[in-house]
CSV table of C-alpha atoms in Angstrom, one decimal:
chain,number,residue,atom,x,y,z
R,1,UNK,CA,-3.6,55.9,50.3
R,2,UNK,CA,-5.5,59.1,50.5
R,3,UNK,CA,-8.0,59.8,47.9
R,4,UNK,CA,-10.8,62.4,47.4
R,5,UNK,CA,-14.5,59.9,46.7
R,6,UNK,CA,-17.3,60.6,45.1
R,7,UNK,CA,-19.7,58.3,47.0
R,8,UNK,CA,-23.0,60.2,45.2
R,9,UNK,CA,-23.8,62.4,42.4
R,10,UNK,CA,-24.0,65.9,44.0
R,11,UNK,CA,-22.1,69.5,44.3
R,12,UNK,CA,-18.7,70.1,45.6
R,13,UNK,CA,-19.3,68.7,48.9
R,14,UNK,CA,-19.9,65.6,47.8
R,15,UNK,CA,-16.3,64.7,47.5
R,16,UNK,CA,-14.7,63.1,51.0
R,17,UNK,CA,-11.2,62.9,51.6
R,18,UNK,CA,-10.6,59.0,52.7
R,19,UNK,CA,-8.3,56.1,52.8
R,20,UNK,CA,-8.9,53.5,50.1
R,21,UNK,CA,-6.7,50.7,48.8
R,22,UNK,CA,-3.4,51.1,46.9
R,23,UNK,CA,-3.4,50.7,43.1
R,24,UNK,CA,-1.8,48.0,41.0
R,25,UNK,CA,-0.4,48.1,37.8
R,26,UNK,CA,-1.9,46.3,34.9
R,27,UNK,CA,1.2,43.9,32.9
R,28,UNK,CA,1.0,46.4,30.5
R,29,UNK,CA,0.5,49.6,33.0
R,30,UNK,CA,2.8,52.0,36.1
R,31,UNK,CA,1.4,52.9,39.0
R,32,UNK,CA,2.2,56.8,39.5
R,33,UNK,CA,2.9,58.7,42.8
R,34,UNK,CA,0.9,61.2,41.9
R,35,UNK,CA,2.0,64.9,42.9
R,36,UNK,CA,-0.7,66.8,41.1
R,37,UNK,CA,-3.5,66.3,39.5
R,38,UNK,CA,-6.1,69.1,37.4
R,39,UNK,CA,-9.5,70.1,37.2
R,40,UNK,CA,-11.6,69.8,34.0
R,41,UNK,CA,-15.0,70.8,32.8
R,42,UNK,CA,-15.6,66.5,32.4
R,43,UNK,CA,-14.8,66.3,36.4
R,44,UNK,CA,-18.0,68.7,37.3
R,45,UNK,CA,-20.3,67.5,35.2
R,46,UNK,CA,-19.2,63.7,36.2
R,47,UNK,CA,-19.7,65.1,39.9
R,48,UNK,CA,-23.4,66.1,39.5
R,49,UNK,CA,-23.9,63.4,37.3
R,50,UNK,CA,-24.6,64.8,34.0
R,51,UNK,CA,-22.0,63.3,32.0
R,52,UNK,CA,-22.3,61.7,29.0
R,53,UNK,CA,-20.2,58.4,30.6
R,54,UNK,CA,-21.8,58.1,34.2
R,55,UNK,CA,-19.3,57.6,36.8
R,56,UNK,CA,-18.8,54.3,38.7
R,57,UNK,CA,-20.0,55.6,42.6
R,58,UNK,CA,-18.1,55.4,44.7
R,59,UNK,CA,-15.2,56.2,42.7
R,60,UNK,CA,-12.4,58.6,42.4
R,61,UNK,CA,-12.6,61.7,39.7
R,62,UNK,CA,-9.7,63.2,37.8
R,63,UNK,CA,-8.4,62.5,34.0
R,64,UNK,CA,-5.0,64.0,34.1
R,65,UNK,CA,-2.0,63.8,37.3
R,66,UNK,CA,1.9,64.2,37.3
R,67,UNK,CA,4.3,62.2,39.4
R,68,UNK,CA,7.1,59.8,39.1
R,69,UNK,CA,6.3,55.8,38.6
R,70,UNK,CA,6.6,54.0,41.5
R,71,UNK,CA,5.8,50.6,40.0
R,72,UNK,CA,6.3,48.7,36.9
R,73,UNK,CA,3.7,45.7,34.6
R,74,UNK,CA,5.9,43.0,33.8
R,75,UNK,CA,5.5,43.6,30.1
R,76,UNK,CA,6.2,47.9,30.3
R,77,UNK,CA,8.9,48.7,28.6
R,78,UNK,CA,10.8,52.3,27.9
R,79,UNK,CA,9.4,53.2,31.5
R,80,UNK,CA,11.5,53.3,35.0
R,81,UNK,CA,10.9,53.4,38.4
R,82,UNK,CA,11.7,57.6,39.5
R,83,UNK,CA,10.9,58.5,35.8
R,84,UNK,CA,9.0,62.1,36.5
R,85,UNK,CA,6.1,61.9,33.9
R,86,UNK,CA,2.5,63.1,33.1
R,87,UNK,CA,-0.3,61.2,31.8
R,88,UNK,CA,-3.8,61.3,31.0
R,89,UNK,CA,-5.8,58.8,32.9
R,90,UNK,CA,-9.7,57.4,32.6
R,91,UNK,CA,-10.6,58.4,36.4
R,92,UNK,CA,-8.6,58.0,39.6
R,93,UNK,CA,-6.4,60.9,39.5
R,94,UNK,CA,-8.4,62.5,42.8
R,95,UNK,CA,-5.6,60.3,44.7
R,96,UNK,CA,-2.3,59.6,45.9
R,97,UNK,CA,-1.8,57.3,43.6
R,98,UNK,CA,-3.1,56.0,40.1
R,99,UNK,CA,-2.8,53.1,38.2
R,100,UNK,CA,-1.7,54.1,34.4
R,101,UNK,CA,-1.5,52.1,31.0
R,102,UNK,CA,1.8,52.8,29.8
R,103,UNK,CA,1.0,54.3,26.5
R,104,UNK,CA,-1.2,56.7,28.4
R,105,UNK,CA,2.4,58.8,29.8
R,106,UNK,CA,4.0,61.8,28.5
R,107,UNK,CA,7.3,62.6,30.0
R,108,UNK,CA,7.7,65.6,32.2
R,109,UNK,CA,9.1,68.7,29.8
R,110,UNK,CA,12.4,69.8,31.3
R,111,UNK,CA,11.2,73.1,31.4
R,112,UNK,CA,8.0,72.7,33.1
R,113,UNK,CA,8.0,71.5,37.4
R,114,UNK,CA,6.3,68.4,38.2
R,115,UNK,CA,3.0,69.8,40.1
R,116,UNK,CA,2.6,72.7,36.5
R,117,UNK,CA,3.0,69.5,34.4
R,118,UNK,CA,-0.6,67.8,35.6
R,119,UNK,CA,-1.9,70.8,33.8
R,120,UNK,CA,-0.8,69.4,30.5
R,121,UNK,CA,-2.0,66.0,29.3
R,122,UNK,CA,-5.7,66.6,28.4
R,123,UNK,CA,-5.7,69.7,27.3
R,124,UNK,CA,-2.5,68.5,25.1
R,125,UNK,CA,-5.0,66.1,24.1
R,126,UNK,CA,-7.8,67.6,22.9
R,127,UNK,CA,-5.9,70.0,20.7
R,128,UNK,CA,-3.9,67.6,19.3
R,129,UNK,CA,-6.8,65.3,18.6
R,130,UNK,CA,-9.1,68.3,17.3
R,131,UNK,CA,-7.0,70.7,15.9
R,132,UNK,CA,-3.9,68.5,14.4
R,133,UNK,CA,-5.3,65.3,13.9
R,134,UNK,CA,-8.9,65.8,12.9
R,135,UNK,CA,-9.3,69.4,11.5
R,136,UNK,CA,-5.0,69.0,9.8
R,137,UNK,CA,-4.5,73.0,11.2
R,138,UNK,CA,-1.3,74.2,9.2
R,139,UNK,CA,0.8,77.3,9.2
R,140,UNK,CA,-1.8,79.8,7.9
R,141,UNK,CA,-4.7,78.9,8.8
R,142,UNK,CA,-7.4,81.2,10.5
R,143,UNK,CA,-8.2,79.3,13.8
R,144,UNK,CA,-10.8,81.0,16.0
R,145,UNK,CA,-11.1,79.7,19.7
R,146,UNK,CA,-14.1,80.2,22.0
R,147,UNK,CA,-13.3,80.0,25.1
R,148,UNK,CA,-10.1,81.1,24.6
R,149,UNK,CA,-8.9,81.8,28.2
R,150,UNK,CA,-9.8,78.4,29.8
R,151,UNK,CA,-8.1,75.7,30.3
R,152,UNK,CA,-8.2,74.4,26.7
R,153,UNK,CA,-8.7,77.2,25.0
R,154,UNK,CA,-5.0,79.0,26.3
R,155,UNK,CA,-3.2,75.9,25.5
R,156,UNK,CA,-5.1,76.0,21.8
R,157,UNK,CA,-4.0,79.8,21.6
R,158,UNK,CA,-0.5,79.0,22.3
R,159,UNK,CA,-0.6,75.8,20.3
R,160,UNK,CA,-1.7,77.2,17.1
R,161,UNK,CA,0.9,80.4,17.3
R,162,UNK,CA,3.4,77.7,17.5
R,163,UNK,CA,2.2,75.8,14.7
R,164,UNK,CA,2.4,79.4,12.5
R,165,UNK,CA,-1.9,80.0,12.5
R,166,UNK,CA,-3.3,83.4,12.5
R,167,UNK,CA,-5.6,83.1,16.0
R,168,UNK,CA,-8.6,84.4,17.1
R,169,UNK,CA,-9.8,83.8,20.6
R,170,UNK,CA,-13.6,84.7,22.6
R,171,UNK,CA,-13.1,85.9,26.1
R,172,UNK,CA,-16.1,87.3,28.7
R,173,UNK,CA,-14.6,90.0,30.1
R,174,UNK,CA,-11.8,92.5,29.6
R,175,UNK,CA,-8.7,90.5,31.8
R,176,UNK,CA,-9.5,87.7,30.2
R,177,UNK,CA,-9.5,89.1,26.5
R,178,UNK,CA,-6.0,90.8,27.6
R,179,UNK,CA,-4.8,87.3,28.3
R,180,UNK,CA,-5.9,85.8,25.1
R,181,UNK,CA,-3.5,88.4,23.6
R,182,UNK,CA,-1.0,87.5,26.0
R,183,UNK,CA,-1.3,84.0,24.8
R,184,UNK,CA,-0.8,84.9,21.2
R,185,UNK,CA,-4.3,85.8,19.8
R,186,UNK,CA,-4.1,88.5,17.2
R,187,UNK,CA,-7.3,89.6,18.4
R,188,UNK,CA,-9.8,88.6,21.2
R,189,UNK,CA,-13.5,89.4,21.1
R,190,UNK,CA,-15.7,89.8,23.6
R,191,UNK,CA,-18.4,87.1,23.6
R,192,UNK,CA,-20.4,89.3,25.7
R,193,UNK,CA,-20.7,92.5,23.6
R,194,UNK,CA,-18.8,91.7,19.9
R,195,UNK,CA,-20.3,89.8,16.9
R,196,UNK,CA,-17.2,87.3,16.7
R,197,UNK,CA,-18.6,86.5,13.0
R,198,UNK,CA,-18.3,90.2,11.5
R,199,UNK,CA,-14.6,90.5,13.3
R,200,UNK,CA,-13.6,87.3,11.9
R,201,UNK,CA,-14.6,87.7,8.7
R,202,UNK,CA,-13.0,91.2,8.8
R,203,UNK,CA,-10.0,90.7,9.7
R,204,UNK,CA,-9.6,88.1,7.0
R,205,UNK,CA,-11.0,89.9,4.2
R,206,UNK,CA,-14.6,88.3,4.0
R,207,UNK,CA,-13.1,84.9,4.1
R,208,UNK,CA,-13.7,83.7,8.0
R,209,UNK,CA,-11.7,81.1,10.0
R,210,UNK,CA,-10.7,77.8,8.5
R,211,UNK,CA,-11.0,75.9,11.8
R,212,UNK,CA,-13.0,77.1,14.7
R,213,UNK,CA,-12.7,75.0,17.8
R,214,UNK,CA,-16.1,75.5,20.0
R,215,UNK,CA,-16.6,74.2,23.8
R,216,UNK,CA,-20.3,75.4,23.3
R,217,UNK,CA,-22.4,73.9,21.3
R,218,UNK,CA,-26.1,74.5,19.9
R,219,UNK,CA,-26.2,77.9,20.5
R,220,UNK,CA,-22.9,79.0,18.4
R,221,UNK,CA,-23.7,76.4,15.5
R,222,UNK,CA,-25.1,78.6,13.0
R,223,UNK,CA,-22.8,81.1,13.5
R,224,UNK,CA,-20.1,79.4,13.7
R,225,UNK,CA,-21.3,78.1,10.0
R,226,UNK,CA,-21.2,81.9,9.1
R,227,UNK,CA,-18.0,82.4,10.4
R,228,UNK,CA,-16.5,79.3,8.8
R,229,UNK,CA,-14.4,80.4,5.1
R,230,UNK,CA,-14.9,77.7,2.7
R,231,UNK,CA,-13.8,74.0,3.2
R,232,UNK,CA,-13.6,75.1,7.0
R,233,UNK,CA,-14.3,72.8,9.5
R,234,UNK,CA,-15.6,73.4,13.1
R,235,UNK,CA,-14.3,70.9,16.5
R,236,UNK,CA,-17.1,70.5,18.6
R,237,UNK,CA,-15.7,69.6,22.2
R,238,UNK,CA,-18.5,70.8,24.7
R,239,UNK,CA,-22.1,71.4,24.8
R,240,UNK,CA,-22.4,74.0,27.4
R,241,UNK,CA,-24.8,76.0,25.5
R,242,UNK,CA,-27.1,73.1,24.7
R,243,UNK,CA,-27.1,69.5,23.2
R,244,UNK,CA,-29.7,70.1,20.7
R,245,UNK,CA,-29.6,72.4,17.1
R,246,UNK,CA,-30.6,72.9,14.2
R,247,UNK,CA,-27.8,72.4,11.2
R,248,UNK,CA,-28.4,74.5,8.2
R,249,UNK,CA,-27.2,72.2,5.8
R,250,UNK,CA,-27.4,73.7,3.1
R,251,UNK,CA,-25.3,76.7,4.1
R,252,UNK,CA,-22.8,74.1,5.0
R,253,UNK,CA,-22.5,72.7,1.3
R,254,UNK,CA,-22.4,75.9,0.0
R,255,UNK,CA,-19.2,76.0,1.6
R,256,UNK,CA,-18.3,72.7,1.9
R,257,UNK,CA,-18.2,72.8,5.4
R,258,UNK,CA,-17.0,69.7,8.2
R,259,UNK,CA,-18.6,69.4,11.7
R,260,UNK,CA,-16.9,67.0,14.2
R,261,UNK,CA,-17.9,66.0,17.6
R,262,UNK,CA,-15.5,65.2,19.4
R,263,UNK,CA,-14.8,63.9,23.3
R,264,UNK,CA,-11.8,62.3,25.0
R,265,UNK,CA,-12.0,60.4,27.8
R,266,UNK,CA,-14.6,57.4,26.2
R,267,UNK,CA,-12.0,56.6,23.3
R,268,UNK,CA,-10.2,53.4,23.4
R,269,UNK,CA,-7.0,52.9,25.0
R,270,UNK,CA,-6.0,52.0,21.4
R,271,UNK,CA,-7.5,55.9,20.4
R,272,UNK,CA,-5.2,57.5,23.1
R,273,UNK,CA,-2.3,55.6,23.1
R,274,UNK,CA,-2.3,57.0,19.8
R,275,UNK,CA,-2.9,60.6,20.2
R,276,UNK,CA,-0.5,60.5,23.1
R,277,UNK,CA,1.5,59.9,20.7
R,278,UNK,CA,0.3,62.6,18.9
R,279,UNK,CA,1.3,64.7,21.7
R,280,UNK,CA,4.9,63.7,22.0
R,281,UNK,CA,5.8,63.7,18.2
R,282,UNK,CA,3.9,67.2,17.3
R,283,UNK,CA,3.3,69.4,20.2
R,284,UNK,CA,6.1,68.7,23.4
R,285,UNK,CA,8.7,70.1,21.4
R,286,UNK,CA,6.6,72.9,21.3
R,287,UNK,CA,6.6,73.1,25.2
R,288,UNK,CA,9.7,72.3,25.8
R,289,UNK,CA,11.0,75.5,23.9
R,290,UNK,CA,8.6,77.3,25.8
R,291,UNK,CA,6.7,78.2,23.2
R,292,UNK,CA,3.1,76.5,25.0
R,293,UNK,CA,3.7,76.7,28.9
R,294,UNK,CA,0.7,75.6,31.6
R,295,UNK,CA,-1.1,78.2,32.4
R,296,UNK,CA,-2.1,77.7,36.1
R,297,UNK,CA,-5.1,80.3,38.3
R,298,UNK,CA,-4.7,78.3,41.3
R,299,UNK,CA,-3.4,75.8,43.3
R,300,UNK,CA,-5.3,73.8,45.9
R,301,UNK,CA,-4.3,71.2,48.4
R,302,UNK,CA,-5.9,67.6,47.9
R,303,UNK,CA,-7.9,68.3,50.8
R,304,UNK,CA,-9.5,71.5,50.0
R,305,UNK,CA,-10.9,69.2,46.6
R,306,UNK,CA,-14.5,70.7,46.8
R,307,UNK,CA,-13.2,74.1,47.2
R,308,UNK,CA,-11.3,73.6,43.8
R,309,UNK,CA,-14.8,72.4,42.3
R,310,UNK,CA,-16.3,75.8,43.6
R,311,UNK,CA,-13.5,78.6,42.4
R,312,UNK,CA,-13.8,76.3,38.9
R,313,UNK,CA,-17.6,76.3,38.8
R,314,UNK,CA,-17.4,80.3,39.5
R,315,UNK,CA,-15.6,80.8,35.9
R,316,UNK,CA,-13.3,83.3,36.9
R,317,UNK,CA,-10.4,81.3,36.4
R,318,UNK,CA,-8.1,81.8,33.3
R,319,UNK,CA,-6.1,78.4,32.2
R,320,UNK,CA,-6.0,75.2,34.4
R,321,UNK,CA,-7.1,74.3,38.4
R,322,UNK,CA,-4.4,72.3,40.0
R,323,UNK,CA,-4.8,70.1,43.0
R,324,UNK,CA,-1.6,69.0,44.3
R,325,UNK,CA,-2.0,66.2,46.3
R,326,UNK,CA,1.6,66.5,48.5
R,327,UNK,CA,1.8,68.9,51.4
R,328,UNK,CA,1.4,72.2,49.3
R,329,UNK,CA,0.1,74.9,51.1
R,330,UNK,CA,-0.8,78.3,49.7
């Protein structure tokens, strides 16, 4: 099958297009024919080699694809040869196909094609994970968002409107705040030119945001404790304004504050069979009303991979990358 390697750590052109062997399926796994796969911030920093998880070189990059099985473990049950699906995967997604444990798949929404659906599963993830699951969001909370026009961060928008939360979302430039709107932010700020604290806090009468999910890091930490109201609680699910802080604590008692750190794709199978799960019971309904959709910048062919890696690393996208790895062409 084809496949796009990473033989070494390096920019975009490490990745090579090659042959490699088929997949098999584990007794208790499918094998998908994959027909798209996505990009994600994990897939760039796995590339160069500054992940948290090193990848196995030479290997094959990607954590989320949608296809239809093409083969069955003997002990998978509920699953069917032709069943159109999506899943989140540990690696291997960079391919034609991918070897998947079963609890792993999400069927395809009936609204939503098969190529938009590999835009779904990790972002679907991580908000359920952080957002349901760890930080219990509930019809009227205060969420703010950073980041709110990536790939996480519109499915988060969208999310939390469903779910019946007040949203706020950071954006970099004008377009982008217009599309947080779009989304179903009641206001976007500029993370550029706006103190996202003093709008929080005034739009909610002094209180502040009882969840904030943050793809940053060190540098927003203490004022994303500012921002917080009381008993609020901050997702941490990137570090891309530094590893390393300082945590007031105190200021964090006074207001009885949570901080989680959280990341996906190291959890045991056991961890995301069950917020797969997660997924299916709380937030596909939600999709397939159409009240979260994919939202897709760009679509690449399979072998224009490294080109993919370049548009994504340029930040001017707004939602998801998708790679689709059948004969698409532009």
């Amino acid at each position: 099958m084809r496949a796009v390697i990473l033989p070494h750590t390096g920019g975009p052109e490490a990745l090579v297009l090659a042959e490699v062997p088929d997949p098999h399926p584990s007794s208790s796994g499918v094998v998908i024919d994959v027909h798209a796969t996505a990009l994600n911030f994990a897939d760039l920093l796995q590339r160069k080699g500054t992940y948290g998880t090193p990848a196995t070189l030479p290997g094959i990059l990607g954590i989320e694809c949608s296809g239809t099985i093409l083969a069955l473990g003997s002990d998978v049950e509920g699953w069917n040869v032709g069943d159109e699906v999506c899943a989140l995967v540990s690696g291997g997604a960079y391919a034609e196909r991918v070897a998947v444990p079963a609890t792993q798949l999400l069927r395809r929404p009936r609204n939503v094609d098969l190529v938009s659906a590999a835009a779904l599963p990790e972002a679907a993830c991580t908000v359920w994970s952080n957002l349901v699951d760890i930080a219990a969001l509930r019809a009227g909370d205060v969420l703010l968002v950073h980041g709110g026009a990536g790939g996480i961060g519109t499915f988060a928008v969208q999310a939390a409107r469903a779910i019946g939360a007040r949203v706020f979302a950071t954006a970099g430039s004008g377009s982008k705040m217009q599309r947080c709107v779009e989304f179903g932010a009641e206001r976007a700020i500029s993370y550029r030119d706006e103190d996202f604290v003093a709008i929080v806090k005034d739009a909610t009468g002094q209180r502040g945001a009882d969840i904030i999910l943050d793809n940053m890091g060190a540098a927003y930490l203490v004022r994303n404790i500012e921002a917080l109201a009381p008993d609020g609680r901050i997702a941490m699910i990137g570090l891309q304004s530094g590893r390393d802080a300082e945590i007031p604590l105190g200021r964090m008692m006074a207001k009885r504050a949570s901080l989680f750190t959280t990341s996906l794709r190291d959890r045991t199978l056991e961890a995301k069979a069950r917020i797969v799960e997660g997924v299916g019971r709380d937030l596909w309904p939600h999709v397939e009303r159409g009240a979260i959709a994919p939202v897709i910048d760009r679509i690449f062919p399979l072998a224009e991979m490294a080109e993919a890696h370049r548009y994504m690393e340029s930040g001017s996208h707004v939602g998801k990358i998708v790679v689709s790895v059948k004969d698409w062409q532009a």
